[in-house]
JSON list of C-alpha atoms in Angstrom, two decimals:
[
{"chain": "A", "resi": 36, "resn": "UNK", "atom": "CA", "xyz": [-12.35, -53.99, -63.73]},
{"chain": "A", "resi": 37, "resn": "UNK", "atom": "CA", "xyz": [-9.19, -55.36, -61.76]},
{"chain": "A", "resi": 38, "resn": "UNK", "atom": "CA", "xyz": [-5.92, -52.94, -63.05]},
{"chain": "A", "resi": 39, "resn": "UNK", "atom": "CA", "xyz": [-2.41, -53.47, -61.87]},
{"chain": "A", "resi": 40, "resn": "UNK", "atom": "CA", "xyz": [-1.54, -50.04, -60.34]},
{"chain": "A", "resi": 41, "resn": "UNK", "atom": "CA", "xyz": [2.37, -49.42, -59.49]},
{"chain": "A", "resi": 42, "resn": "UNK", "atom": "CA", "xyz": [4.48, -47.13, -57.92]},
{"chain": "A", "resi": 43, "resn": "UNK", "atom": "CA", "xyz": [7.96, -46.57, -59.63]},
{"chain": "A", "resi": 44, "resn": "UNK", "atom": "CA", "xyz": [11.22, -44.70, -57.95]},
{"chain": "A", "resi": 45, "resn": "UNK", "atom": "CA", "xyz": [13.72, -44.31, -60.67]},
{"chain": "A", "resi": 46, "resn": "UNK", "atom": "CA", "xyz": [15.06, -41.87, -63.13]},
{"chain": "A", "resi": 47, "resn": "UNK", "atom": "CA", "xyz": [14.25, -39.97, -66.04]},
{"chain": "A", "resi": 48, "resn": "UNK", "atom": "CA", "xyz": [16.20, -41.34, -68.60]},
{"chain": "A", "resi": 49, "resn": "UNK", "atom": "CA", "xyz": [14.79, -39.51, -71.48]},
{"chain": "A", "resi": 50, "resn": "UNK", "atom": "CA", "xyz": [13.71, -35.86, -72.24]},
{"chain": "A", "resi": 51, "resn": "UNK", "atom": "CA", "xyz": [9.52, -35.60, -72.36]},
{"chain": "A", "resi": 52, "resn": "UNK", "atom": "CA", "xyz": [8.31, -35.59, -75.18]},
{"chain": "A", "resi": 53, "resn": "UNK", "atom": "CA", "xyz": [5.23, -34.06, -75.99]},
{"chain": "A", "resi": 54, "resn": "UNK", "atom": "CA", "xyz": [2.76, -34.10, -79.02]},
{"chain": "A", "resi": 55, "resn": "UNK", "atom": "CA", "xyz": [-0.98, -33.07, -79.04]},
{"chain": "A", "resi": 56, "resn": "UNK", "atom": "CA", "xyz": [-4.02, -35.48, -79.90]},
{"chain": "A", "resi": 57, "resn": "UNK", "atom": "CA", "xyz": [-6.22, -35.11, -82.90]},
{"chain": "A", "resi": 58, "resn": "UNK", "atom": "CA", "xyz": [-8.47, -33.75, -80.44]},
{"chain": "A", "resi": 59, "resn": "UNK", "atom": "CA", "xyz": [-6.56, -30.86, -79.14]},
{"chain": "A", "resi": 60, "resn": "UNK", "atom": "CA", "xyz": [-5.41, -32.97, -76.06]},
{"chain": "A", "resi": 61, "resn": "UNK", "atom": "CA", "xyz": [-1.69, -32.97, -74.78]},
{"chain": "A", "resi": 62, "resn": "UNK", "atom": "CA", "xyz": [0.86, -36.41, -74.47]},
{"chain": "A", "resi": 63, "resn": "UNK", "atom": "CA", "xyz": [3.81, -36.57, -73.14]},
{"chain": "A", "resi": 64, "resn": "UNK", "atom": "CA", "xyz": [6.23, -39.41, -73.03]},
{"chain": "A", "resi": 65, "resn": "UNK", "atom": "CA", "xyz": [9.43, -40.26, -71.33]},
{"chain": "A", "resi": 66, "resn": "UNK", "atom": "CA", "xyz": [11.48, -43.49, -70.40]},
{"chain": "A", "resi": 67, "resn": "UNK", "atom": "CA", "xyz": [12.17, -44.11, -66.55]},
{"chain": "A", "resi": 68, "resn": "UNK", "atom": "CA", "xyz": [15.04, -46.14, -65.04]},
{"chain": "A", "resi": 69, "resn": "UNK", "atom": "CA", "xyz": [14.82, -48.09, -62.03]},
{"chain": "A", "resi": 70, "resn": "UNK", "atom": "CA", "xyz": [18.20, -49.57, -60.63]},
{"chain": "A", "resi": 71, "resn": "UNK", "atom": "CA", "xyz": [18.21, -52.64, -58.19]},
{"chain": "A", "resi": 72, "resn": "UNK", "atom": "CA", "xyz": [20.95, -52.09, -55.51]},
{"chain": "A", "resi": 73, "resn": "UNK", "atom": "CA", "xyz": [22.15, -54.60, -53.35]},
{"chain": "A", "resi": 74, "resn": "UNK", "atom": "CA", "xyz": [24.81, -54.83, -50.17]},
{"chain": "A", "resi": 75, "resn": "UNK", "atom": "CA", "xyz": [27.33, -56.69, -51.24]},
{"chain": "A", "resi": 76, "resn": "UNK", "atom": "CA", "xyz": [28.89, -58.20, -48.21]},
{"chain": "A", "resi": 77, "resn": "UNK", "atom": "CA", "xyz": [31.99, -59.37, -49.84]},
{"chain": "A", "resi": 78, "resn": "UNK", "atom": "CA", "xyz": [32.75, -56.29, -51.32]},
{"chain": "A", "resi": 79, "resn": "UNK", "atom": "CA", "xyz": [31.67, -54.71, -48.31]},
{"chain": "A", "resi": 80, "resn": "UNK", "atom": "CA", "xyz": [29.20, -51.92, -49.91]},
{"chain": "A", "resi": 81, "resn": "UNK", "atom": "CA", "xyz": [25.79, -51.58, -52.35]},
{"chain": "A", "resi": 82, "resn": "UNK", "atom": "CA", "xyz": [26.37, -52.04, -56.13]},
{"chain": "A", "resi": 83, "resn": "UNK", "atom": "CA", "xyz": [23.81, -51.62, -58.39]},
{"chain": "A", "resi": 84, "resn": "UNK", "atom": "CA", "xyz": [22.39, -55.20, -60.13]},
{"chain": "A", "resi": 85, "resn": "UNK", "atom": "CA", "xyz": [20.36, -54.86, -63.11]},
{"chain": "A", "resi": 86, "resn": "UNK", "atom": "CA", "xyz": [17.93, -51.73, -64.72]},
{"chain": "A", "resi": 87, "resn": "UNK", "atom": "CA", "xyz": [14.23, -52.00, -65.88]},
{"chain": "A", "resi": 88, "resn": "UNK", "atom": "CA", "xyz": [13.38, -49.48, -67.91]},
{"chain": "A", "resi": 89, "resn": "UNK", "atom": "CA", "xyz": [9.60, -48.10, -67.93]},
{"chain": "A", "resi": 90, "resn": "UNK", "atom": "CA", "xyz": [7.76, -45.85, -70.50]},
{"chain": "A", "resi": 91, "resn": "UNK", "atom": "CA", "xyz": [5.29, -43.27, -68.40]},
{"chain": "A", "resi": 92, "resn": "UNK", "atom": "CA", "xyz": [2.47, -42.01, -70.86]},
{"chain": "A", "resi": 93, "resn": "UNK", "atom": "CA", "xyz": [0.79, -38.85, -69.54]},
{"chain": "A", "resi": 94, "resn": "UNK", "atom": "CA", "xyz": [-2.06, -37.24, -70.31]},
{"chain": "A", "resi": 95, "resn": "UNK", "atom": "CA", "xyz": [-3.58, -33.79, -70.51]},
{"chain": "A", "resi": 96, "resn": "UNK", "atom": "CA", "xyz": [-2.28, -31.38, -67.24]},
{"chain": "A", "resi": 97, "resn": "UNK", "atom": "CA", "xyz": [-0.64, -33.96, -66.02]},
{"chain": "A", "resi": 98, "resn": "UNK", "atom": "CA", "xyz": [1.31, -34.25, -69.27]},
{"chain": "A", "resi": 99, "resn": "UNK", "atom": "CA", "xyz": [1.55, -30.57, -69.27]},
{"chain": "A", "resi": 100, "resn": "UNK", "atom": "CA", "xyz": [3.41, -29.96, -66.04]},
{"chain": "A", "resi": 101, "resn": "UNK", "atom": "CA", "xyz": [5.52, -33.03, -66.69]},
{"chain": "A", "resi": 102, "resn": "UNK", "atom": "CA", "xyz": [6.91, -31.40, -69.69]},
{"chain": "A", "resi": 103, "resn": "UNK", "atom": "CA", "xyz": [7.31, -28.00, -68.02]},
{"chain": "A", "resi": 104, "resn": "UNK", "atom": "CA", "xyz": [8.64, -29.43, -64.67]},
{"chain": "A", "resi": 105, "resn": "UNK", "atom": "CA", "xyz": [10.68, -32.80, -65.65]},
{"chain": "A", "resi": 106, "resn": "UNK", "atom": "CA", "xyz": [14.71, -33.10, -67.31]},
{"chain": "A", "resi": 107, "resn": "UNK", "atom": "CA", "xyz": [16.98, -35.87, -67.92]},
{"chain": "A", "resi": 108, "resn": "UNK", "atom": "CA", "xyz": [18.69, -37.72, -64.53]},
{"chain": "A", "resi": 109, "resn": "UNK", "atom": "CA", "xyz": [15.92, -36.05, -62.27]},
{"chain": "A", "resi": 110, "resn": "UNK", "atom": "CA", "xyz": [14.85, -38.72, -59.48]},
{"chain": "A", "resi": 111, "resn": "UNK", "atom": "CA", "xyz": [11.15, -39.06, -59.96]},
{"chain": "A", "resi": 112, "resn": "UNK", "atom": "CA", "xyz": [8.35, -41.29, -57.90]},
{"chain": "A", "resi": 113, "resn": "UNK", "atom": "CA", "xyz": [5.43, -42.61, -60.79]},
{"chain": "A", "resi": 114, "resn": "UNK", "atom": "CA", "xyz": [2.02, -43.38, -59.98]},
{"chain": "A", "resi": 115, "resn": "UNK", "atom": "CA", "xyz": [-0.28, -45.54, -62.37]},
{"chain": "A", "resi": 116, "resn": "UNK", "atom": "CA", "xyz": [-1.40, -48.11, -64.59]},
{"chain": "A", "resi": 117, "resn": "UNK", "atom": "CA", "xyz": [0.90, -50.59, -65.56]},
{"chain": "A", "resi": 118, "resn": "UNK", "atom": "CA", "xyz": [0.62, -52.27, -69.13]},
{"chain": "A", "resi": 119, "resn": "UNK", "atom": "CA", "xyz": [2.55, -55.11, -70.95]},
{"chain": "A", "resi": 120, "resn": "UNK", "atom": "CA", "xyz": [2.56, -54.87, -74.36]},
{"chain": "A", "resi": 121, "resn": "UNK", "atom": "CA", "xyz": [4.55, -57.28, -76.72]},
{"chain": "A", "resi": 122, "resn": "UNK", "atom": "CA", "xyz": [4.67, -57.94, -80.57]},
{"chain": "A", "resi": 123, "resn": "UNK", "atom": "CA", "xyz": [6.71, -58.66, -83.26]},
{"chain": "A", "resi": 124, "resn": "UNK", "atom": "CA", "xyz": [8.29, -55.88, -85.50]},
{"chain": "A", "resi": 125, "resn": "UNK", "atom": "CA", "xyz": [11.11, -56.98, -88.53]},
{"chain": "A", "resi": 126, "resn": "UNK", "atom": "CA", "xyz": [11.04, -60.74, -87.25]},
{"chain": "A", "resi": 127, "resn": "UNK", "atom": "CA", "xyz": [11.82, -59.67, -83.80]},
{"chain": "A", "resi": 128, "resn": "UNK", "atom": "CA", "xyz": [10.08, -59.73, -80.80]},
{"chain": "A", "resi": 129, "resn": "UNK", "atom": "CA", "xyz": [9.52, -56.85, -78.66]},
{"chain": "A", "resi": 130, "resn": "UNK", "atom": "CA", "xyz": [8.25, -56.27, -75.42]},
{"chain": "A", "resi": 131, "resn": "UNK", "atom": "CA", "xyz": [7.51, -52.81, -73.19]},
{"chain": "A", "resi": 132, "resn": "UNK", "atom": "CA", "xyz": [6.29, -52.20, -69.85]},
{"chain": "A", "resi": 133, "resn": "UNK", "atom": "CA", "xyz": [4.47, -48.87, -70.02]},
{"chain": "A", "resi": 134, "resn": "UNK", "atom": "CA", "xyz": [2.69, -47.07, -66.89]},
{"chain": "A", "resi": 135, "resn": "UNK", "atom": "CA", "xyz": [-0.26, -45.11, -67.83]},
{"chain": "A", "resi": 136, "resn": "UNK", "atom": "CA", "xyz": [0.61, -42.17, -65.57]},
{"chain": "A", "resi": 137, "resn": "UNK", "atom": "CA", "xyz": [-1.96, -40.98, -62.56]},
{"chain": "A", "resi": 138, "resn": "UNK", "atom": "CA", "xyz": [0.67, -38.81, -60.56]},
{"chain": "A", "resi": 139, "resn": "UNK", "atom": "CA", "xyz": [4.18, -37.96, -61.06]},
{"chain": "A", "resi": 140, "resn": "UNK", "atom": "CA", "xyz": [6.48, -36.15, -58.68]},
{"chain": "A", "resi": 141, "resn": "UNK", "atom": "CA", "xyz": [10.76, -35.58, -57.71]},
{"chain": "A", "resi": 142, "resn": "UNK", "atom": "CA", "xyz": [11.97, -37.86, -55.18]},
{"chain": "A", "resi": 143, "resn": "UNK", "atom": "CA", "xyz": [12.64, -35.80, -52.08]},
{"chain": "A", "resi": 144, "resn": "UNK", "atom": "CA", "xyz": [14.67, -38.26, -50.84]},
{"chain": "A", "resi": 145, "resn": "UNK", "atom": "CA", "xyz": [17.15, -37.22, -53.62]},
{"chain": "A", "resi": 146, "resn": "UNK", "atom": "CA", "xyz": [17.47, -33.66, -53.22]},
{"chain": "A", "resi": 147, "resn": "UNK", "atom": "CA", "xyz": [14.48, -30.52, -52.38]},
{"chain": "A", "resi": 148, "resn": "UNK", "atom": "CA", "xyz": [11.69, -28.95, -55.09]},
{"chain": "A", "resi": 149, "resn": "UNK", "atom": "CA", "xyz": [9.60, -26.11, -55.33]},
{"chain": "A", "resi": 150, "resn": "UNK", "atom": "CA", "xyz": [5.58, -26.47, -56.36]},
{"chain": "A", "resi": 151, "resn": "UNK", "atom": "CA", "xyz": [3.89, -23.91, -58.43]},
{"chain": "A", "resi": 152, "resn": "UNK", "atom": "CA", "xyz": [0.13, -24.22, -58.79]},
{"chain": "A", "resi": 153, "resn": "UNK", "atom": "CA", "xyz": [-0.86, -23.99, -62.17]},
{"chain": "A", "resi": 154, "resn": "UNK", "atom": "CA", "xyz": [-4.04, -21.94, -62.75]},
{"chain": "A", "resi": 155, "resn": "UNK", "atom": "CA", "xyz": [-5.81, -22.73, -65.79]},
{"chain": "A", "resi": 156, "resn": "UNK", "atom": "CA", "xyz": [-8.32, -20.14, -67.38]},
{"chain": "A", "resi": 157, "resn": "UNK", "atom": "CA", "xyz": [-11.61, -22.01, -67.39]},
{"chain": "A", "resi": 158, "resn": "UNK", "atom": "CA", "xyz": [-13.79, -21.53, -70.33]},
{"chain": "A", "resi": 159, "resn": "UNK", "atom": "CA", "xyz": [-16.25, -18.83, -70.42]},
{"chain": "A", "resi": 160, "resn": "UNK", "atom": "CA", "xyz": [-19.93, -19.79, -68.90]},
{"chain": "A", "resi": 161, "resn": "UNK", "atom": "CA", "xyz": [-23.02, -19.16, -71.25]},
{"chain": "A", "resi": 162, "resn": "UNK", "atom": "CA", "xyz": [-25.70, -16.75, -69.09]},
{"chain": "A", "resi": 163, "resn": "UNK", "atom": "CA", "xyz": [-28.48, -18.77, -68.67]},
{"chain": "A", "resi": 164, "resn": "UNK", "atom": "CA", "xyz": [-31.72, -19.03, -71.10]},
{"chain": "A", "resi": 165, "resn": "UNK", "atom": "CA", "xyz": [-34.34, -16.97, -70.25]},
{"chain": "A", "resi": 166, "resn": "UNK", "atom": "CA", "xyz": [-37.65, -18.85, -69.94]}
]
């Protein structure tokens, strides 16, 4: 199956949110922007053109660290799926480009971070059967 994956630089322009699955799984949510900036040669510098604004879906530890590790304004590089979904809601029509999230991280080109490892207890192992 042919997916369109993307990479994203932009912004976190809202605060993760986070909600768990009827399953027990975690989702988290936020919007990104990305800014187009162009040299403008008559005004003699870059000035930023128009925004697209993305909502990142993320899903179980991903979606956990995201919502321990991510705030408002932080530069951020997205990794994943991209879908376009568009209906109509009231009598008006809608559309949102959403990126199914497969890695998330800070732009380093913006300003330094510090990794933790997260170490995640895994479930107990049953001995085996005796025959």
């Amino acid at each position: 199956m042919n997916e369109t994956v993307v990479t994203v630089v932009g912004n976190a322009a809202s605060a993760v949110e986070t909600k768990t699955t009827a399953a027990g799984h975690p989702v988290a949510r936020l919007r990104l922007a990305t800014t187009v900036r162009r040299y403008d040669e008559r005004q003699g510098g870059w000035t930023d053109a128009h925004t697209s604004f993305y909502t990142v879906w993320a899903f179980r530890t991903l979606a956990e660290n995201l919502a321990a590790s991510v705030t408002v304004g932080e530069p951020l590089i997205v990794q994943g799926r991209l879908r376009m979904r568009q209906g109509e809601r009231d009598g008006q029509r809608w559309a949102s480009a959403d990126i199914e999230a497969t890695a998330v991280g800070h732009d380093l080109a913006c300003g330094t971070s510090a990794f933790v490892r997260v170490s995640r207890a895994l479930p107990a192992r049953e001995p085996a059967a005796s025959p």
